[in-house]
């Protein structure tokens, strides 16, 4: 049984990396699309002879004819049809990359998808978000309010605002915006009814309201009356006189200022501190809308001298 040699197409090696190479490819695509050297030349702003020379240079580099020329029509060869399909996709990717670069360097616009913790979004962040929307009318802010740490790729996130005592190593860029502190608060009505705790150990005799992620002060073992994920809900319970809440002090700043809640046990082995971080992907082509949001948040929360919450 004889072996038949298989016909193979000649391997093509071309490096389309210079501006001239790209213009040759674009000229070829336009000639095939319009079926005319004249029409392609008009769209490129060149002469018919210039486009013809580009085609010839490309065919010489590839070693195959890409078009059949006649006085009235230019038609692609079989190889030319295949090459047009592949080159078209490559040029689209290059144009997308160029558009992304222009957008990254240009005017901030487009959809900005941000995740943030609900408690802080409702209290501390809402006024800042409002000012950002007013300052950047061309950016559409899309918020996902959750305490879960969402995956950037799976949820198509641009920015994440997260509360943490520290951050694990990550491929994301992290900017610490503010530091905060947990504190003990209760309503005047509760304290009048149940009395003021004078020491941490006294909390064992009180109804204590805690966030699920908050372990409480290390110096005392508590049996919470209420455990919840939502600090806003615990604040409402504290205002109703249900018990002593352990909450981020920033969540209750207005109530403390108005006397509706009272801070307790300040300076006595206070519970853990935490920080608010802004995270975004580490990329040299950070979109303008992400840069605008990052810089705005940093100016509003980091550079205005509010200092640590609850200090």
XYZ file of C-alpha atoms in Angstrom:
311
model
C 0.000 0.000 0.000
C 1.616 3.208 -1.171
C 1.752 6.337 0.894
C 0.186 9.340 -0.764
C 1.698 12.675 0.014
C -0.941 15.025 1.414
C -1.279 18.415 -0.146
C -0.517 21.131 2.317
C -0.876 24.854 2.003
C 2.325 26.838 2.327
C 2.936 28.153 5.829
C 2.584 31.908 6.054
C 4.697 34.025 8.362
C 3.746 37.679 8.643
C 4.297 40.126 11.438
C 1.575 42.783 11.362
C 2.904 45.019 14.081
C 3.813 48.298 12.383
C 1.406 51.075 11.334
C 2.083 50.280 7.646
C 1.214 46.617 8.182
C -2.088 47.561 9.811
C -2.958 50.001 7.042
C -2.219 47.300 4.449
C -4.576 44.925 6.252
C -7.290 47.550 6.529
C -6.912 48.408 2.834
C -7.268 44.729 1.928
C -10.449 44.383 4.018
C -12.008 47.471 2.438
C -11.162 46.307 -1.101
C -12.843 42.949 -0.435
C -15.855 44.567 1.236
C -16.424 47.130 -1.547
C -15.157 45.054 -4.455
C -13.350 48.163 -5.683
C -9.918 49.731 -5.322
C -11.437 53.151 -5.972
C -14.035 52.847 -3.173
C -11.424 51.582 -0.718
C -9.067 54.415 -1.639
C -11.811 56.990 -1.109
C -12.612 55.659 2.384
C -8.919 55.572 3.319
C -8.238 59.008 1.867
C -5.543 57.620 -0.410
C -5.045 57.200 -4.165
C -6.084 54.103 -6.071
C -2.426 53.424 -6.855
C -1.502 53.573 -3.163
C -4.152 50.988 -2.278
C -3.022 48.772 -5.156
C 0.551 48.884 -3.867
C -0.644 47.952 -0.369
C -2.426 44.894 -1.777
C 0.611 43.851 -3.752
C 2.877 44.244 -0.710
C 0.542 42.130 1.423
C 0.235 39.392 -1.226
C 4.019 39.330 -1.617
C 4.507 38.946 2.138
C 1.937 36.122 2.305
C 3.052 34.391 -0.860
C -0.525 33.871 -2.133
C -2.885 35.956 -4.303
C -5.679 37.484 -2.245
C -7.789 39.097 -4.990
C -8.525 38.787 -8.695
C -8.490 42.153 -10.421
C -10.472 43.161 -13.482
C -11.275 46.589 -14.962
C -14.725 46.584 -13.369
C -14.467 44.415 -10.259
C -12.056 43.122 -7.672
C -12.984 39.733 -6.195
C -11.277 37.804 -3.388
C -9.685 34.450 -4.079
C -10.532 31.456 -1.884
C -7.504 32.293 0.255
C -8.579 35.935 0.271
C -12.044 35.082 1.656
C -10.542 33.042 4.484
C -7.934 35.680 5.234
C -10.566 38.444 5.262
C -12.565 36.595 7.923
C -9.580 36.103 10.205
C -8.100 39.559 9.663
C -11.480 41.179 10.288
C -11.721 39.627 13.743
C -8.151 40.661 14.557
C -8.769 44.253 13.493
C -11.952 44.365 15.597
C -9.947 43.300 18.660
C -7.361 45.990 17.943
C -10.081 48.613 17.578
C -11.673 47.469 20.855
C -8.298 47.763 22.596
C -7.806 51.236 21.148
C -11.290 52.311 22.259
C -10.610 50.962 25.759
C -7.375 52.941 25.935
C -9.108 56.127 24.782
C -11.888 55.569 27.341
C -9.319 54.989 30.090
C -7.597 58.266 29.286
C -10.657 60.294 28.374
C -13.759 61.750 29.997
C -15.295 59.528 32.723
C -18.484 57.941 31.400
C -20.408 54.681 31.329
C -21.710 52.214 33.909
C -19.831 51.865 37.202
C -20.688 48.684 39.112
C -19.889 48.951 42.833
C -20.502 46.660 45.794
C -20.707 48.065 49.335
C -21.855 46.970 52.817
C -25.534 47.913 53.331
C -25.143 49.575 56.742
C -22.461 51.974 55.568
C -24.134 52.551 52.229
C -27.304 53.726 53.985
C -25.509 56.003 56.441
C -21.938 57.097 55.739
C -21.733 56.436 51.995
C -25.109 57.603 50.697
C -24.321 61.343 50.947
C -20.943 60.786 49.261
C -22.548 58.742 46.478
C -25.073 61.537 45.959
C -22.312 64.126 45.523
C -20.443 61.821 43.148
C -23.527 61.366 40.944
C -24.000 65.125 40.838
C -20.359 65.715 39.892
C -20.239 62.972 37.237
C -23.489 63.067 35.270
C -22.099 60.795 32.511
C -21.449 57.904 34.916
C -24.276 55.517 35.762
C -23.725 54.171 39.285
C -24.963 50.601 39.801
C -24.800 49.462 43.438
C -24.864 45.953 44.890
C -25.399 46.284 48.640
C -24.194 43.169 50.433
C -21.797 42.115 53.184
C -20.639 39.181 51.038
C -17.261 39.457 49.313
C -18.328 39.146 45.688
C -15.994 37.948 42.950
C -15.019 40.754 40.580
C -15.188 38.658 37.408
C -18.336 36.695 38.246
C -20.284 39.857 39.162
C -18.606 42.188 36.626
C -17.527 44.575 39.376
C -15.520 47.738 38.863
C -15.047 48.655 42.533
C -15.658 47.027 45.917
C -16.016 48.875 49.225
C -15.332 46.454 52.074
C -15.095 46.585 55.851
C -12.291 44.581 57.408
C -9.810 44.642 60.271
C -7.177 43.670 57.677
C -7.091 42.440 54.078
C -5.657 39.162 52.851
C -3.122 39.221 50.047
C -4.957 39.897 46.826
C -4.413 40.760 43.175
C -6.644 43.785 43.779
C -5.414 47.289 44.548
C -6.634 48.378 48.009
C -6.991 51.928 49.307
C -7.837 52.375 52.996
C -10.374 55.195 53.194
C -11.306 55.374 56.876
C -10.668 53.712 60.216
C -13.478 52.914 62.601
C -14.232 51.535 66.037
C -16.909 49.384 67.578
C -18.601 50.777 70.676
C -21.301 50.069 73.262
C -24.490 52.148 72.972
C -27.914 52.109 74.598
C -30.976 54.326 74.861
C -31.567 56.539 77.900
C -34.810 54.636 78.545
C -32.988 51.282 78.723
C -30.305 52.686 81.048
C -32.920 54.243 83.325
C -34.713 50.915 83.536
C -31.728 48.534 83.749
C -28.941 50.752 85.077
C -25.534 51.757 83.684
C -22.808 49.107 83.342
C -19.629 50.421 84.959
C -17.282 47.597 83.926
C -17.130 45.185 81.026
C -17.988 42.372 83.404
C -21.319 44.120 84.132
C -22.463 43.378 80.563
C -23.215 39.797 81.608
C -26.196 41.222 83.527
C -27.566 43.106 80.495
C -29.272 42.281 77.227
C -26.598 42.698 74.538
C -27.200 43.120 70.809
C -24.325 42.089 68.524
C -23.493 41.804 64.852
C -22.900 38.250 63.723
C -19.317 38.958 62.621
C -18.524 40.811 65.878
C -17.063 38.497 68.509
C -17.371 41.112 71.250
C -14.740 42.249 73.752
C -12.161 39.641 74.643
C -12.316 40.484 78.340
C -15.873 39.274 78.807
C -17.907 36.321 77.568
C -21.358 37.393 76.452
C -24.573 35.533 75.730
C -26.221 37.919 73.248
C -29.928 38.596 73.431
C -30.002 39.345 69.688
C -27.543 38.496 66.924
C -28.060 39.992 63.447
C -26.170 40.732 60.252
C -27.756 44.169 59.856
C -26.331 46.936 62.017
C -29.159 49.275 61.044
C -31.625 46.775 62.528
C -29.635 46.545 65.760
C -29.540 50.347 65.962
C -33.337 50.376 65.721
C -33.577 47.816 68.534
C -31.242 49.884 70.695
C -33.373 52.990 70.093
C -36.418 50.992 71.194
C -34.672 50.171 74.482
C -34.205 46.453 73.810
C -30.609 46.319 75.027
C -26.995 47.475 74.724
C -25.764 47.275 71.142
C -22.178 46.746 70.006
C -22.028 48.715 66.753
C -19.680 50.723 64.542
C -19.835 54.154 66.144
C -20.184 55.832 62.771
C -23.599 54.173 62.368
C -24.912 55.944 65.451
C -23.176 59.341 65.237
C -26.457 61.286 64.743
C -28.215 59.445 67.570
C -25.269 60.020 69.931
C -25.166 63.712 69.030
C -28.935 64.043 69.634
C -28.836 62.127 72.923
C -31.133 59.390 71.610
C -28.326 56.898 72.311
C -25.578 56.998 74.944
C -22.050 55.625 74.530
C -20.966 53.317 77.348
C -17.679 51.964 78.698
C -15.522 54.137 76.462
C -11.842 53.541 77.071
C -12.363 50.201 78.803
C -10.737 47.641 76.502
C -12.922 48.758 73.617
C -13.895 46.159 71.006
C -11.961 45.724 67.796
C -11.269 48.448 65.245
C -11.820 48.083 61.521
C -11.265 49.943 58.269
C -13.204 50.750 55.117
C -11.255 49.768 51.991
C -11.798 50.609 48.331
C -10.627 47.834 45.998
C -10.275 47.729 42.219
C -8.416 45.517 39.703
C -4.686 46.053 39.275
C -4.417 47.182 35.672
C -2.394 49.901 33.950
C -5.471 50.740 31.832
C -7.830 51.614 34.658
C -11.002 53.108 33.115
C -11.533 56.808 33.676
C -14.826 56.167 35.484
C -13.053 53.941 38.056
C -10.270 56.479 38.560
C -12.835 59.235 39.004
C -14.745 57.246 41.639
C -11.587 56.230 43.503
C -10.252 59.778 43.617
C -13.626 61.215 44.629
C -14.035 58.743 47.509
C -10.481 59.351 48.689
C -11.031 63.122 48.704
C -14.420 62.856 50.429
C -13.479 60.340 53.136
C -9.703 60.273 53.446
C -8.525 63.818 52.872
C -11.119 65.897 54.683
C -9.731 65.330 58.137
C -12.650 63.493 59.735
C -10.181 61.224 61.498
C -10.927 57.726 62.775
C -14.573 57.045 63.612
C -15.197 57.005 67.265
C -11.758 58.284 68.213
